[in-house]
Short mmCIF file of C-alpha atoms in Angstrom, two decimals:
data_model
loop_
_atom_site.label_atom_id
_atom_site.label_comp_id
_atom_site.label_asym_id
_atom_site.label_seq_id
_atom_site.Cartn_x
_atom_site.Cartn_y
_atom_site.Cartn_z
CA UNK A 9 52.05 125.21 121.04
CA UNK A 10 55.46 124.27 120.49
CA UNK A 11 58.13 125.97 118.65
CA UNK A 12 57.37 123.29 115.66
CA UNK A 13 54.41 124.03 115.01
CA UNK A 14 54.74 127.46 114.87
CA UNK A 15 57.33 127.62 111.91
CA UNK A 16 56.44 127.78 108.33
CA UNK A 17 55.30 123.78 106.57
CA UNK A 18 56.86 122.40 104.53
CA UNK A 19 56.20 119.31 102.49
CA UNK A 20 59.05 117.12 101.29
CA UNK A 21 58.70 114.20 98.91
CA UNK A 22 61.52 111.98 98.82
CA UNK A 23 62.67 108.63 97.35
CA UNK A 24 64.54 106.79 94.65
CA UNK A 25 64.26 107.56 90.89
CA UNK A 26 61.17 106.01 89.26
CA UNK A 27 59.70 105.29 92.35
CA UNK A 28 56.89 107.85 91.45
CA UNK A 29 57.73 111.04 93.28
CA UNK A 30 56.64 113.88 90.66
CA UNK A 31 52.94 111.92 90.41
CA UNK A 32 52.68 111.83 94.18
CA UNK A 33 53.15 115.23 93.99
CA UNK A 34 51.26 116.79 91.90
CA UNK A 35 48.42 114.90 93.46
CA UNK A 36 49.01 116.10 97.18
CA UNK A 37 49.72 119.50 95.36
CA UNK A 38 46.31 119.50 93.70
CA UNK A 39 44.33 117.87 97.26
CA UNK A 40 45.99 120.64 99.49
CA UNK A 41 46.31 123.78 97.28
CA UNK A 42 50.24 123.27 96.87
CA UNK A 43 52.99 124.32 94.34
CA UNK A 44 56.06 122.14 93.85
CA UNK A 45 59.81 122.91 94.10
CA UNK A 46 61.68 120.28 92.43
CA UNK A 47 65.14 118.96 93.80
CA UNK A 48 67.01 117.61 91.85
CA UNK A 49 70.41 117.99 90.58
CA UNK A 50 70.30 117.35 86.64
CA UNK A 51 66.51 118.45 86.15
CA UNK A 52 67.86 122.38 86.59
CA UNK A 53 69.59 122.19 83.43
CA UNK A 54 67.77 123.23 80.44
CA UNK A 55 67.31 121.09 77.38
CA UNK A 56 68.07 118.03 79.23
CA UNK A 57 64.12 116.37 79.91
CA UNK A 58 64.23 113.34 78.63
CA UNK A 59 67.54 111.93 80.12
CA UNK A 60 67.00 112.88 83.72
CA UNK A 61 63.47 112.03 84.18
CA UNK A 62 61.80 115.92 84.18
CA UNK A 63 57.98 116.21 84.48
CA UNK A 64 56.07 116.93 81.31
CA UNK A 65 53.74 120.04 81.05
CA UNK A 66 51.03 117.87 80.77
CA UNK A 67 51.87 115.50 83.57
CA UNK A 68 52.09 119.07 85.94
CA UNK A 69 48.19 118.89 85.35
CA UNK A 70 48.65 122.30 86.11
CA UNK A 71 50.38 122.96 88.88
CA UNK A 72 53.50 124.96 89.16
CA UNK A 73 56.90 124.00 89.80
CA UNK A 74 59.96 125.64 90.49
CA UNK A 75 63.45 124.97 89.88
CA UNK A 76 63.18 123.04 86.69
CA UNK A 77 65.04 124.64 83.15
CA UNK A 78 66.76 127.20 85.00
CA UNK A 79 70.19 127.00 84.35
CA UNK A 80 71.93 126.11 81.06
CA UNK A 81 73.86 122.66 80.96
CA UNK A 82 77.00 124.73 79.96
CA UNK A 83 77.37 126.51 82.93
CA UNK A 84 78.17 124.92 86.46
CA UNK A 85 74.97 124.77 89.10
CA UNK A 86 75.87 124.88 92.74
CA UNK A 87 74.07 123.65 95.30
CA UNK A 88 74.82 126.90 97.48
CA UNK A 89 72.38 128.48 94.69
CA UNK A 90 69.95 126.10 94.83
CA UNK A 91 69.15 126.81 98.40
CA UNK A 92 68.77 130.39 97.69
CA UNK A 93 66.16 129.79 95.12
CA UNK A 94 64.44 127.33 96.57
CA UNK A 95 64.36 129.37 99.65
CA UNK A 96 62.56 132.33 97.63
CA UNK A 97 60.09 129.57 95.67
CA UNK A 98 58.78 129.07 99.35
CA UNK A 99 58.30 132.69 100.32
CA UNK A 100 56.67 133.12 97.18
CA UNK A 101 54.38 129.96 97.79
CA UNK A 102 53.71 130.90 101.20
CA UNK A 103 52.70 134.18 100.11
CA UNK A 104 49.89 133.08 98.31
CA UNK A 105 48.89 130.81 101.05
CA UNK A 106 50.05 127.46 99.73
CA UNK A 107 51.79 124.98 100.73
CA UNK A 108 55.60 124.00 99.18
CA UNK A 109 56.19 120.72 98.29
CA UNK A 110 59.96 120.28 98.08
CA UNK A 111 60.10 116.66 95.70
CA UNK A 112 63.11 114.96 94.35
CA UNK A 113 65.83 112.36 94.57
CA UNK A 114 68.98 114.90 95.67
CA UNK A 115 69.30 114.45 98.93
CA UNK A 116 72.27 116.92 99.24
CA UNK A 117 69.86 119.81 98.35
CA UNK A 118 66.78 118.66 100.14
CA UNK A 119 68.84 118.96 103.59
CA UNK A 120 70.20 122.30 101.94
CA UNK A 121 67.16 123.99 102.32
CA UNK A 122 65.10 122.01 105.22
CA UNK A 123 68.37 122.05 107.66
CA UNK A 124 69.90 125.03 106.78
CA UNK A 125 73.17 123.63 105.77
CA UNK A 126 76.02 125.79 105.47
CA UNK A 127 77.34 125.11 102.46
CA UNK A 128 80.39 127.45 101.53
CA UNK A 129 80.54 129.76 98.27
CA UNK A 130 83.79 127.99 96.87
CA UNK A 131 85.04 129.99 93.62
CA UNK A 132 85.74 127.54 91.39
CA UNK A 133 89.80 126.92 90.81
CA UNK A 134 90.48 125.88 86.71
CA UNK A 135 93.83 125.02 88.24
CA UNK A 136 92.55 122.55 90.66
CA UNK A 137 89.33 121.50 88.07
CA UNK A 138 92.30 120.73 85.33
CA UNK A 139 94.01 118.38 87.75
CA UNK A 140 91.30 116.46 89.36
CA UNK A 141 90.10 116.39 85.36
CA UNK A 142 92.92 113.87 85.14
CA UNK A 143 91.46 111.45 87.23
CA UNK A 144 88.75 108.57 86.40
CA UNK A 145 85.10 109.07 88.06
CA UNK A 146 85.82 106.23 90.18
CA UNK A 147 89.16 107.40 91.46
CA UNK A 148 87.53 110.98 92.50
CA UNK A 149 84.64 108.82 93.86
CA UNK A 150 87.31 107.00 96.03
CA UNK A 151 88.94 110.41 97.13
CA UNK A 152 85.61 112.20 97.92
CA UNK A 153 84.71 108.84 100.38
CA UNK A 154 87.56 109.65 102.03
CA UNK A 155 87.82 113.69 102.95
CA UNK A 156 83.83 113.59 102.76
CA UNK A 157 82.60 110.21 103.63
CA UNK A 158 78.71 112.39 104.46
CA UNK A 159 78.67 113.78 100.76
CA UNK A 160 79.60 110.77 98.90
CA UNK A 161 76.50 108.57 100.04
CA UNK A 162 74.59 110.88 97.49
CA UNK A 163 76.00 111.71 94.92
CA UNK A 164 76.25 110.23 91.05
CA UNK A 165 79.62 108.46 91.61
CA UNK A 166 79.77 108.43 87.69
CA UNK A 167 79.27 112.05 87.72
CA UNK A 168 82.44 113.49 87.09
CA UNK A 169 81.13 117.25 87.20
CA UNK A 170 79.46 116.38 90.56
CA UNK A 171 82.47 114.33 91.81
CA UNK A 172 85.45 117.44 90.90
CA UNK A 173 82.77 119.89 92.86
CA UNK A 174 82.34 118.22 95.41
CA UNK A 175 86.30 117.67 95.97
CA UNK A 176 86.57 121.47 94.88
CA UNK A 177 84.76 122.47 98.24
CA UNK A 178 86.30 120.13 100.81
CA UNK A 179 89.71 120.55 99.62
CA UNK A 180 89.20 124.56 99.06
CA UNK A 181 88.24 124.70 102.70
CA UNK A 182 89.97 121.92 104.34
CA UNK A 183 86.64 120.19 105.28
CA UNK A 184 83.74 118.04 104.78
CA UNK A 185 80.11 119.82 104.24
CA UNK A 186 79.15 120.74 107.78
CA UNK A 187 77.01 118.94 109.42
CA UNK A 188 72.90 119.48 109.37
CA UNK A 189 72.64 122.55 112.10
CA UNK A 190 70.44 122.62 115.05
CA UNK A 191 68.27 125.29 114.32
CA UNK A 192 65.56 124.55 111.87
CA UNK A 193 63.52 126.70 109.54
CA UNK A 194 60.44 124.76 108.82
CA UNK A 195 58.09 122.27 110.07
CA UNK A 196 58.28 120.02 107.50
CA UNK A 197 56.53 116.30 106.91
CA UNK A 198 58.93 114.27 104.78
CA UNK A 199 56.79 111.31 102.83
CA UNK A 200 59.43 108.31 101.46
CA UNK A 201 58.24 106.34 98.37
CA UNK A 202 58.83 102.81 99.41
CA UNK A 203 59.16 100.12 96.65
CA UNK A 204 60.60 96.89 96.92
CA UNK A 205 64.11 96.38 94.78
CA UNK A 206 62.42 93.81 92.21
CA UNK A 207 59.73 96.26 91.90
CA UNK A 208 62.18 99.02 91.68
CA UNK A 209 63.97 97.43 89.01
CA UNK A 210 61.07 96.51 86.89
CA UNK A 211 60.06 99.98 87.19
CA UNK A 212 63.44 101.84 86.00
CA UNK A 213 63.43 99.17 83.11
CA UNK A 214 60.22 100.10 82.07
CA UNK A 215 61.00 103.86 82.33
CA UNK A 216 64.48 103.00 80.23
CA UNK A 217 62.17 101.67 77.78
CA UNK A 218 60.01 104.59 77.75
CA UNK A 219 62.69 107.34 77.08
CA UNK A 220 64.59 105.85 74.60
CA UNK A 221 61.41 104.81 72.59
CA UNK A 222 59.97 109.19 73.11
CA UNK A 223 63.80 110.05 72.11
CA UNK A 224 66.43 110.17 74.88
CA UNK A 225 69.50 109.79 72.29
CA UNK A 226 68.03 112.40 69.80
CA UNK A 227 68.14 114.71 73.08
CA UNK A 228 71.99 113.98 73.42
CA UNK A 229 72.49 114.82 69.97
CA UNK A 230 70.73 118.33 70.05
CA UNK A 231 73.00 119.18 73.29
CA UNK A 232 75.74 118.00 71.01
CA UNK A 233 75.00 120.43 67.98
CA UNK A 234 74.28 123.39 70.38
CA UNK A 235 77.97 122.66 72.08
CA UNK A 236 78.30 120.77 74.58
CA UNK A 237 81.69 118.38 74.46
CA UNK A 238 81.52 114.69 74.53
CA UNK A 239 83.56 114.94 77.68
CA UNK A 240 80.78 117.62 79.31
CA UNK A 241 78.24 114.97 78.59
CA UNK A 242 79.85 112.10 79.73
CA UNK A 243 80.80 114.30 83.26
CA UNK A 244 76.66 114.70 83.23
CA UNK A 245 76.78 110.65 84.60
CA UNK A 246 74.02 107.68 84.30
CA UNK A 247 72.01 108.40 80.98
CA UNK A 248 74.40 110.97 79.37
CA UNK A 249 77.88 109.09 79.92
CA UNK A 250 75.86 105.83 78.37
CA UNK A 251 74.83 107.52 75.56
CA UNK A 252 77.73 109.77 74.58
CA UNK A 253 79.58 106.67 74.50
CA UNK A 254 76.94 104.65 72.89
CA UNK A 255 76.73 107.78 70.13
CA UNK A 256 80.44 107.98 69.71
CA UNK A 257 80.18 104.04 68.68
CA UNK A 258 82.29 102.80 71.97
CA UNK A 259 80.05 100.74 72.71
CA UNK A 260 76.64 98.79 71.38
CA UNK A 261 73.00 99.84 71.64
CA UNK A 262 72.71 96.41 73.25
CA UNK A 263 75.79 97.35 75.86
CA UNK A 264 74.71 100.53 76.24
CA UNK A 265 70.92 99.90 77.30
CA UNK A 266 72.37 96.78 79.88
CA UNK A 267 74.65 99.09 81.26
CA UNK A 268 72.38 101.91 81.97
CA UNK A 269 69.85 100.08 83.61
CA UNK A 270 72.15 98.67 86.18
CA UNK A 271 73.99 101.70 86.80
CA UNK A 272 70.49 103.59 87.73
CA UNK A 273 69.75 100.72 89.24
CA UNK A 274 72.96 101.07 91.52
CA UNK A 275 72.47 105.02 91.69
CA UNK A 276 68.48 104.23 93.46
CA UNK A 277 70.27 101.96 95.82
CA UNK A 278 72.74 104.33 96.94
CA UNK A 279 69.83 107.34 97.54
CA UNK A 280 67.92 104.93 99.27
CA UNK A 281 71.16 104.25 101.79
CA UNK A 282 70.83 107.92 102.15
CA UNK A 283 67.26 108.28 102.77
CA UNK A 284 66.87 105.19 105.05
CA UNK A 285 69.45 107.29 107.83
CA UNK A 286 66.82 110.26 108.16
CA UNK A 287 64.42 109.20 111.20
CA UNK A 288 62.07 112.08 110.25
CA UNK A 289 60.90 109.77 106.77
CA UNK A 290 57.28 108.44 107.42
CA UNK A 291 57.74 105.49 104.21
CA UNK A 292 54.50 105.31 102.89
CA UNK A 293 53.03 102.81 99.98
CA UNK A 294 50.39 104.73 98.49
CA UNK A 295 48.16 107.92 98.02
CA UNK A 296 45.89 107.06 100.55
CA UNK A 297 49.01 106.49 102.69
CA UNK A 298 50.45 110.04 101.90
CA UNK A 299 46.96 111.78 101.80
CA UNK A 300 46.12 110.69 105.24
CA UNK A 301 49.47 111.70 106.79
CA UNK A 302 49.54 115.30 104.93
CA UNK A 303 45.47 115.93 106.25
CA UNK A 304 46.79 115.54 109.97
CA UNK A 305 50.15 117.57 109.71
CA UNK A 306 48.27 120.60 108.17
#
């Protein structure tokens, strides 16, 4: 037996947004006794469902998942303690003799937690926030591709908040992210959802659709009214920066829906530049795809 097999498993469920990850999921989770540990960078912010995507209690069908409404949108999230909790979701899971199913689009914090990245504890520095504040998303975005070329490649590059964090780190201590490290924790299968770009497309339109008809810009004004800035929303990226701008009549409905659509359609290109790098992805088309793969790694 090698040294592989005899670490903890892991499932990992990874592609673009709307590709269908949190279905997959829960129906793996529900064939193979699992629980699910959600990664992803806006869907650990509370009040904030509709505009990034977050699973609904009834689409859970019942199984639990971790990581989702546990921090408020007020309040910076790190991805130093995301690994920490997700690292104590899969105790927990493995404790009752299930299996964790790590699922989401942030890359970043997926190879947080199954490589054991080292990412440092950087206090954050209001002086250095207030003067990379100054600076337009896509000037930061240009700075981060240069002192972390690694981090960049997943990350919101509308995301301001993202974007000043990510600079806070590097430039706090004088380099990039380190690199994945050598020894690993788990055994883990990672599963890629792989849809074609026109079906990719038609899929985040349809979502778009979706959200906006269940509510997406009455969400954005409730995390207005309980006090979040313009300027906080905005730093939020994709659907928030859209529709605080949208809300605070910059721009048209009409503008505001075109715009959206191609900027997630941008943001699913750039995860899947990400994802397409990792050699350990099997890139499967279907349940029967995913099911069969999962049966023989357990």
């Amino acid at each position: 037996m090698t040294i592989l097999n005899q670490m903890p498993k892991i499932i990992v469920i990874v592609g673009p947004t709307a590709s269908g990850k949190s279905d997959l999921a829960v129906k793996l989770a529900k064939k193979f006794n699992g629980e699910i540990i959600s990664a992803d960078s806006r869907q650990v912010y509370r009040g904030m469902d509709l505009g990034t995507g977050k699973i609904t209690k009834k689409e859970m069908a019942g199984i639990k998942h971790y990581l989702l409404d546990i921090a408020s949108p007020s309040k910076q999230f790190s991805v130093a303690r995301y690994k920490k909790l997700a690292l104590k979701a899969i105790k927990k899971i493995q404790k009752e003799n299930k299996i964790p199913i790590i699922c989401g689009g942030t890359g970043f914090y997926i190879q947080a937690v199954v490589d054991d990245l080292s990412v440092p504890p950087v206090k954050p520095d209001l002086k250095l926030r207030t003067q990379l504040e100054k600076s337009t998303a896509k000037e930061l975005y240009s700075r981060l591709k240069k002192l972390d070329p690694k981090r960049a490649q997943n990350i919101d590059a509308c995301n301001k908040r993202r974007l000043i964090r990510a600079l806070e780190i590097v430039i706090k201590t004088g380099q990039p992210v380190p690199e994945k490290q050598t020894r690993q924790s788990f055994n883990a299968l990672f599963l890629g959802i792989k849809k074609s770009p026109r079906k990719l497309n038609r899929l985040i339109k349809t979502r778009l659709k979706k959200r906006l008809k269940k509510g997406m810009i009455a969400e954005v004004k409730k995390l207005r009214r309980q006090g979040l800035s313009w300027k906080k929303l905005e730093n939020f990226g994709l659907e928030y920066r859209w529709l605080a701008r949208y809300l605070q009549k910059k721009i048209t409905y009409q503008v505001m829906v075109l715009g959206l659509q191609k900027d997630i359609e941008h943001y699913a290109k750039r995860q899947m530049v990400w994802f397409k790098k990792d050699s350990r992805i099997f890139w499967i088309k279907n349940f029967k795809e995913a099911s069969k793969l999962v049966k023989n790694f357990l």
